[in-house]
Coordinates of N, CA and C in Angstrom, one line a residue:
E1 N -2.3 -14.7 6.5 CA -1.1 -14.5 5.7 C -0.7 -13.1 5.7
K2 N -1.6 -12.1 6.1 CA -1.5 -10.7 6.0 C -1.1 -10.2 4.6
V3 N -1.8 -10.8 3.6 CA -1.6 -10.4 2.2 C -3.0 -10.2 1.6
W4 N -3.1 -9.2 0.7 CA -4.3 -8.9 -0.1 C -4.0 -9.4 -1.5
Q5 N -4.7 -10.4 -1.9 CA -4.5 -11.0 -3.1 C -5.4 -10.5 -4.2
I6 N -4.9 -10.0 -5.2 CA -5.8 -9.5 -6.3 C -5.7 -10.4 -7.5
S7 N -6.8 -11.0 -7.9 CA -6.8 -12.0 -9.0 C -6.4 -11.3 -10.3
A8 N -5.9 -12.2 -11.2 CA -5.5 -11.8 -12.5 C -6.7 -11.1 -13.2
G9 N -7.8 -11.6 -13.0 CA -9.0 -11.0 -13.7 C -9.4 -9.6 -13.2
T10 N -9.0 -9.4 -12.0 CA -9.4 -8.1 -11.5 C -8.3 -7.0 -11.7
A11 N -7.0 -7.5 -11.8 CA -5.9 -6.6 -11.9 C -5.9 -5.9 -13.3
K12 N -5.5 -4.6 -13.3 CA -5.4 -3.9 -14.6 C -4.5 -4.6 -15.6
N13 N -3.3 -5.1 -15.2 CA -2.4 -5.7 -16.1 C -2.6 -7.2 -16.3
K14 N -3.8 -7.7 -15.8 CA -4.2 -9.1 -15.9 C -3.2 -10.1 -15.3
R15 N -2.5 -9.7 -14.3 CA -1.5 -10.5 -13.5 C -1.9 -10.5 -12.1
M16 N -2.0 -11.7 -11.6 CA -2.3 -11.8 -10.1 C -1.2 -11.0 -9.4
H17 N -1.7 -10.4 -8.3 CA -0.9 -9.5 -7.5 C -1.2 -9.8 -6.1
R18 N 0.0 -10.0 -5.4 CA -0.1 -10.2 -3.9 C 0.4 -8.9 -3.2
V19 N -0.3 -8.3 -2.4 CA 0.0 -7.0 -1.8 C 0.2 -7.3 -0.2
P20 N 1.4 -7.2 0.3 CA 1.6 -7.5 1.8 C 0.9 -6.4 2.6
L21 N 0.2 -6.7 3.6 CA -0.4 -5.7 4.4 C 0.5 -5.3 5.5
N22 N 0.9 -4.1 5.7 CA 1.8 -3.7 6.8 C 1.0 -3.5 8.0
D23 N 1.6 -3.2 9.2 CA 0.9 -3.1 10.5 C -0.1 -1.9 10.4
L24 N 0.3 -0.8 9.8 CA -0.7 0.3 9.7 C -2.0 -0.1 8.9
S25 N -1.8 -0.7 7.8 CA -3.1 -1.0 7.0 C -3.9 -2.1 7.8
L26 N -3.3 -3.0 8.5 CA -4.1 -3.9 9.3 C -4.8 -3.3 10.5
K27 N -4.1 -2.3 11.1 CA -4.7 -1.5 12.1 C -5.9 -0.8 11.7
I28 N -5.8 -0.1 10.5 CA -6.9 0.6 9.9 C -8.1 -0.3 9.6
I29 N -7.8 -1.4 9.1 CA -8.8 -2.4 8.7 C -9.6 -2.8 10.1
Q30 N -8.7 -3.2 11.1 CA -9.3 -3.6 12.3 C -10.2 -2.6 13.1
E31 N -9.7 -1.3 13.0 CA -10.4 -0.2 13.6 C -11.7 0.2 12.8
S32 N -11.7 -0.1 11.5 CA -12.9 0.1 10.7 C -14.0 -0.8 10.8
R33 N -13.7 -2.0 11.3 CA -14.7 -3.0 11.5 C -15.6 -2.7 12.7
P34 N -16.9 -3.0 12.6 CA -17.7 -2.9 13.9 C -17.2 -3.8 14.9
E35 N -17.4 -3.5 16.2 CA -16.9 -4.4 17.3 C -17.6 -5.8 17.2
T36 N -18.8 -5.8 16.7 CA -19.5 -7.1 16.7 C -19.2 -8.0 15.4
Y37 N -18.3 -7.4 14.6 CA -18.0 -8.2 13.3 C -17.3 -9.5 13.6
I38 N -17.8 -10.5 13.0 CA -17.2 -11.9 13.0 C -17.1 -12.3 11.6
R39 N -15.9 -12.5 11.1 CA -15.7 -12.8 9.8 C -16.0 -14.3 9.5
P40 N -17.0 -14.6 8.6 CA -17.2 -16.0 8.2 C -16.0 -16.7 7.7
E41 N -15.9 -17.9 7.9 CA -14.7 -18.8 7.6 C -14.3 -18.7 6.2
N42 N -15.2 -18.7 5.2 CA -14.9 -18.8 3.8 C -15.2 -17.4 3.1
D43 N -15.2 -16.3 3.9 CA -15.5 -15.0 3.4 C -14.2 -14.4 2.8
V44 N -14.3 -14.0 1.4 CA -13.1 -13.5 0.8 C -13.0 -11.9 0.9
F45 N -14.1 -11.3 1.4 CA -14.1 -9.8 1.6 C -13.7 -9.4 2.9
V46 N -13.2 -8.3 3.0 CA -12.7 -7.8 4.4 C -13.8 -7.6 5.5
F47 N -14.9 -7.0 5.0 CA -15.9 -6.6 5.9 C -17.2 -7.4 5.7
G48 N -17.1 -8.6 5.1 CA -18.3 -9.4 4.9 C -19.3 -8.9 3.8
A49 N -18.8 -8.2 2.8 CA -19.6 -7.8 1.8 C -20.0 -9.0 0.9
T50 N -21.0 -8.8 0.1 CA -21.4 -9.9 -0.8 C -20.9 -9.7 -2.2
K51 N -20.2 -8.7 -2.5 CA -19.6 -8.4 -3.8 C -18.4 -7.5 -3.7
A52 N -17.5 -7.5 -4.6 CA -16.4 -6.6 -4.6 C -16.9 -5.2 -4.9
L53 N -16.1 -4.2 -4.4 CA -16.3 -2.7 -4.7 C -16.0 -2.5 -6.2
S54 N -16.7 -1.5 -6.8 CA -16.5 -1.2 -8.1 C -15.1 -0.5 -8.2
E55 N -14.6 -0.4 -9.4 CA -13.3 0.3 -9.6 C -13.4 1.8 -9.1
R56 N -14.5 2.4 -9.3 CA -14.7 3.8 -9.0 C -15.2 4.1 -7.5
A57 N -15.4 3.1 -6.7 CA -16.1 3.3 -5.4 C -15.2 4.2 -4.5
L58 N -13.9 4.0 -4.4 CA -13.1 4.9 -3.6 C -13.1 6.3 -4.1
S59 N -13.0 6.5 -5.5 CA -13.0 7.9 -6.0 C -14.3 8.5 -5.7
K60 N -15.4 7.8 -5.8 CA -16.7 8.5 -5.5 C -16.9 8.8 -4.0
A61 N -16.3 7.9 -3.2 CA -16.4 8.2 -1.7 C -15.6 9.4 -1.4
I62 N -14.4 9.5 -2.0 CA -13.6 10.7 -1.7 C -14.2 12.0 -2.2
L63 N -14.8 11.9 -3.5 CA -15.6 13.1 -4.0 C -16.7 13.6 -3.0
R64 N -17.4 12.6 -2.4 CA -18.5 12.9 -1.6 C -18.0 13.6 -0.2
K65 N -16.8 13.1 0.2 CA -16.3 13.5 1.5 C -15.2 14.5 1.5
R66 N -14.8 14.9 0.3 CA -13.6 15.8 0.1 C -13.7 17.0 1.0
V67 N -14.9 17.8 1.1 CA -15.0 18.9 1.9 C -15.0 18.6 3.4
E68 N -15.7 17.5 3.8 CA -15.6 17.1 5.2 C -14.2 16.8 5.7
I69 N -13.4 16.1 4.9 CA -12.0 15.7 5.3 C -11.0 16.9 5.1
G70 N -11.5 18.0 4.4 CA -10.6 19.2 4.2 C -9.5 18.9 3.2
V71 N -9.7 18.1 2.2 CA -8.7 17.9 1.2 C -9.2 18.3 -0.2
E72 N -8.4 19.1 -0.9 CA -8.8 19.6 -2.2 C -8.1 18.8 -3.2
N73 N -8.7 18.6 -4.5 CA -7.9 18.1 -5.6 C -7.1 16.8 -5.2
F74 N -7.8 15.9 -4.7 CA -7.2 14.7 -4.2 C -7.9 13.5 -4.9
T75 N -7.1 12.5 -5.5 CA -7.6 11.3 -6.0 C -6.9 10.1 -5.4
P76 N -7.5 8.9 -5.5 CA -6.8 7.7 -4.9 C -5.4 7.5 -5.6
H77 N -5.4 7.9 -6.9 CA -4.1 7.7 -7.6 C -3.0 8.5 -6.9
D78 N -3.3 9.6 -6.3 CA -2.3 10.4 -5.6 C -1.6 9.6 -4.5
L79 N -2.4 8.6 -3.9 CA -1.8 7.7 -2.9 C -0.7 6.9 -3.5
R80 N -0.9 6.3 -4.7 CA 0.0 5.5 -5.4 C 1.3 6.2 -5.7
R81 N 1.1 7.5 -6.2 CA 2.3 8.3 -6.5 C 3.1 8.7 -5.3
T82 N 2.3 9.0 -4.3 CA 3.1 9.4 -3.0 C 3.8 8.2 -2.4
A83 N 3.2 7.1 -2.4 CA 3.9 5.8 -1.9 C 5.1 5.5 -2.7
A84 N 5.0 5.5 -4.0 CA 6.1 5.3 -4.9 C 7.3 6.3 -4.7
T85 N 6.9 7.5 -4.5 CA 7.9 8.5 -4.3 C 8.6 8.3 -3.0
M86 N 7.8 8.1 -1.9 CA 8.5 7.9 -0.6 C 9.4 6.6 -0.6
I87 N 8.9 5.6 -1.2 CA 9.6 4.3 -1.1 C 11.0 4.5 -1.8
T88 N 11.1 5.3 -2.9 CA 12.3 5.5 -3.6 C 13.1 6.7 -2.9
A89 N 12.4 7.6 -2.3 CA 13.1 8.7 -1.7 C 14.0 8.3 -0.5
V90 N 13.5 7.3 0.2 CA 14.2 6.8 1.4 C 15.4 5.8 1.0
G91 N 15.4 5.5 -0.3 CA 16.7 4.7 -0.7 C 16.3 3.3 -1.3
L92 N 15.1 2.9 -1.3 CA 14.9 1.6 -2.0 C 14.9 1.8 -3.4
P93 N 15.3 0.7 -4.2 CA 15.3 0.8 -5.6 C 13.9 1.0 -6.2
S94 N 13.8 1.7 -7.3 CA 12.5 2.0 -7.9 C 11.7 0.6 -8.2
L95 N 12.5 -0.5 -8.4 CA 11.9 -1.7 -8.7 C 10.9 -2.1 -7.5
Y96 N 11.2 -1.8 -6.3 CA 10.3 -2.1 -5.1 C 9.0 -1.4 -5.2
A97 N 9.1 -0.1 -5.6 CA 7.9 0.7 -5.8 C 7.0 0.1 -6.9
S98 N 7.7 -0.3 -8.0 CA 7.1 -0.8 -9.2 C 6.4 -2.1 -8.9
L99 N 7.0 -3.0 -8.1 CA 6.4 -4.2 -7.7 C 5.2 -4.0 -6.8
L100 N 5.3 -3.1 -5.9 CA 4.2 -2.9 -5.0 C 2.9 -2.4 -5.7
L101 N 3.3 -1.6 -6.8 CA 2.1 -1.0 -7.6 C 1.6 -2.0 -8.7
N102 N 2.3 -3.1 -8.8 CA 1.9 -4.2 -9.8 C 2.2 -3.7 -11.2
H103 N 3.2 -3.0 -11.4 CA 3.6 -2.7 -12.8 C 4.3 -3.8 -13.5
A104 N 4.0 -4.0 -14.6 CA 4.6 -5.2 -15.4 C 6.1 -4.9 -15.6
Q105 N 6.9 -5.9 -15.4 CA 8.3 -5.7 -15.6 C 8.6 -5.9 -17.1
Q106 N 9.4 -5.0 -17.6 CA 9.8 -5.0 -19.0 C 10.8 -6.1 -19.3
G107 N 10.9 -6.4 -20.6 CA 11.9 -7.3 -21.1 C 11.4 -8.8 -21.2
I108 N 11.9 -9.5 -22.1 CA 11.5 -10.9 -22.3 C 11.8 -11.7 -21.1
T109 N 13.0 -11.6 -20.4 CA 13.2 -12.3 -19.3 C 12.2 -12.2 -18.2
N110 N 11.8 -11.0 -17.9 CA 10.8 -10.8 -16.8 C 9.4 -11.3 -17.3
R111 N 9.1 -11.1 -18.5 CA 7.7 -11.4 -19.0 C 7.5 -13.0 -19.2
V112 N 8.6 -13.6 -19.6 CA 8.5 -15.1 -19.9 C 9.1 -16.0 -18.9
Y113 N 10.3 -15.7 -18.4 CA 11.1 -16.6 -17.6 C 11.0 -16.4 -16.1
V114 N 10.9 -15.3 -15.7 CA 10.8 -15.0 -14.2 C 9.5 -15.3 -13.6
H115 N 9.4 -16.2 -12.7 CA 8.2 -16.6 -12.1 C 8.2 -16.4 -10.6
Y116 N 9.1 -15.5 -10.2 CA 9.3 -15.2 -8.7 C 8.2 -14.2 -8.3
S117 N 7.6 -14.4 -7.2 CA 6.5 -13.5 -6.8 C 7.0 -12.1 -6.2
Y118 N 8.3 -12.0 -5.8 CA 8.8 -10.8 -5.2 C 8.1 -10.4 -3.9
D119 N 7.6 -11.4 -3.2 CA 6.9 -11.1 -1.9 C 7.8 -10.4 -0.9
F120 N 9.1 -10.8 -0.8 CA 10.0 -10.3 0.2 C 10.2 -8.8 -0.1
E121 N 10.5 -8.4 -1.4 CA 10.7 -7.1 -1.8 C 9.4 -6.2 -1.6
K122 N 8.3 -6.8 -1.9 CA 7.0 -6.0 -1.7 C 6.7 -5.8 -0.3
K123 N 7.0 -6.8 0.6 CA 6.8 -6.6 2.0 C 7.7 -5.5 2.6
K124 N 8.9 -5.5 2.1 CA 9.9 -4.5 2.6 C 9.3 -3.1 2.2
A125 N 8.9 -2.9 0.9 CA 8.4 -1.6 0.6 C 7.2 -1.3 1.3
A126 N 6.2 -2.3 1.5 CA 5.0 -2.0 2.2 C 5.3 -1.6 3.7
D127 N 6.2 -2.2 4.3 CA 6.6 -2.0 5.7 C 7.2 -0.6 5.8
I128 N 8.1 -0.2 4.9 CA 8.7 1.0 4.9 C 7.7 2.2 4.6
W129 N 6.8 2.0 3.7 CA 5.8 2.9 3.4 C 4.8 3.1 4.7
G130 N 4.5 2.0 5.2 CA 3.6 2.1 6.4 C 4.2 2.9 7.5
E131 N 5.4 2.6 7.9 CA 6.2 3.3 8.9 C 6.3 4.8 8.6
A132 N 6.7 5.0 7.4 CA 6.9 6.4 6.9 C 5.6 7.2 7.0
L133 N 4.5 6.6 6.5 CA 3.2 7.2 6.5 C 2.8 7.5 8.0
F134 N 3.0 6.5 8.8 CA 2.5 6.7 10.2 C 3.3 7.8 10.8
Y135 N 4.6 7.9 10.6 CA 5.4 9.0 11.1 C 4.9 10.4 10.6
I136 N 4.5 10.5 9.4 CA 4.0 11.7 8.8 C 2.7 12.1 9.4
V137 N 1.7 11.2 9.4 CA 0.4 11.5 9.9 C 0.3 11.7 11.5
S138 N 1.4 11.3 12.2 CA 1.5 11.5 13.6 C 1.9 12.9 14.0
A139 N 2.3 13.6 13.1 CA 2.7 15.0 13.3 C 1.5 15.7 13.8
V140 N 1.8 16.5 14.9 CA 0.7 17.2 15.6 C 0.3 18.5 14.9
C141 N 1.2 19.1 14.1 CA 0.9 20.3 13.3 C 1.8 20.3 12.1
D142 N 1.5 21.2 11.1 CA 2.2 21.1 9.8 C 3.8 21.3 9.9
N143 N 4.2 22.2 10.9 CA 5.6 22.4 10.9 C 6.4 21.2 11.6
E144 N 5.6 20.2 12.1 CA 6.3 19.0 12.7 C 6.3 17.8 11.7
V145 N 5.8 18.0 10.5 CA 5.7 16.9 9.6 C 7.2 16.6 9.2
P146 N 7.7 15.4 9.3 CA 9.1 15.1 9.1 C 9.4 15.2 7.6
D147 N 10.6 15.6 7.3 CA 11.1 15.6 5.9 C 11.7 14.2 5.6
V148 N 12.1 14.0 4.4 CA 12.7 12.6 4.1 C 13.8 12.3 4.8
G149 N 14.7 13.2 5.2 CA 15.9 12.9 6.0 C 15.5 12.3 7.3
K150 N 14.6 13.0 8.0 CA 14.1 12.5 9.3 C 13.4 11.1 9.2
I151 N 12.7 10.9 8.1 CA 12.0 9.7 7.9 C 13.1 8.6 7.7
K152 N 14.0 8.8 6.9 CA 15.1 7.8 6.7 C 15.8 7.5 7.9
N153 N 16.1 8.5 8.8 CA 16.7 8.2 10.1 C 15.9 7.4 11.0
R154 N 14.6 7.6 11.0 CA 13.7 6.8 11.8 C 13.7 5.3 11.3
L155 N 13.6 5.2 9.9 CA 13.6 3.9 9.4 C 14.9 3.1 9.7
V156 N 16.0 3.8 9.7 CA 17.3 3.2 10.1 C 17.2 2.8 11.5
S157 N 16.7 3.6 12.4 CA 16.7 3.4 13.9 C 15.8 2.2 14.2
L158 N 14.7 2.0 13.3 CA 13.8 0.9 13.5 C 14.3 -0.5 12.9
G159 N 15.5 -0.4 12.1 CA 16.1 -1.5 11.4 C 15.4 -1.8 10.1
L160 N 14.6 -0.9 9.6 CA 13.9 -1.2 8.3 C 14.8 -0.9 7.1
L161 N 15.8 0.1 7.4 CA 16.7 0.5 6.4 C 18.2 0.3 7.0
R162 N 19.1 0.2 6.0 CA 20.5 0.2 6.5 C 21.0 1.7 6.3
E163 N 22.0 2.1 7.2 CA 22.6 3.4 7.0 C 23.2 3.5 5.7
G164 N 22.9 4.7 5.1 CA 23.5 5.0 3.7 C 22.8 4.5 2.5
M165 N 21.6 4.0 2.8 CA 20.7 3.6 1.7 C 20.1 4.8 1.0

């Protein structure tokens, strides 16, 4: 289904969350697996682990590898902030970023009456973020990193955004 489903018990806001996986995230997962990896039929984990990673596992790994990867003052939360910023900077409504981050929607209507999963909107945001991120990290050197205008133009040319968004 190309979706990462986070159970209500695991999610910070205690609401089940479906995260669509864009092509870039699927490529990273595939390239990270050993060539000999065969996923068991009923395995719920990506790499055949026997239990879920702790909430701090990514933060701890980044702290251990920070010098090696050449990044200072970086936390996993920075990725959330950067993704939300880019999703809105290219013209999508902030609702799309909010949905992708699993932020609870305010108001009685959203909390009680709306039972729509917003999978379409989350997929659109994930696809746009994936393509924007790929374009950014594909830059050969610092002065070739595209600005928001170039990223928007690329997204329009790929049919992911409409002109003028």
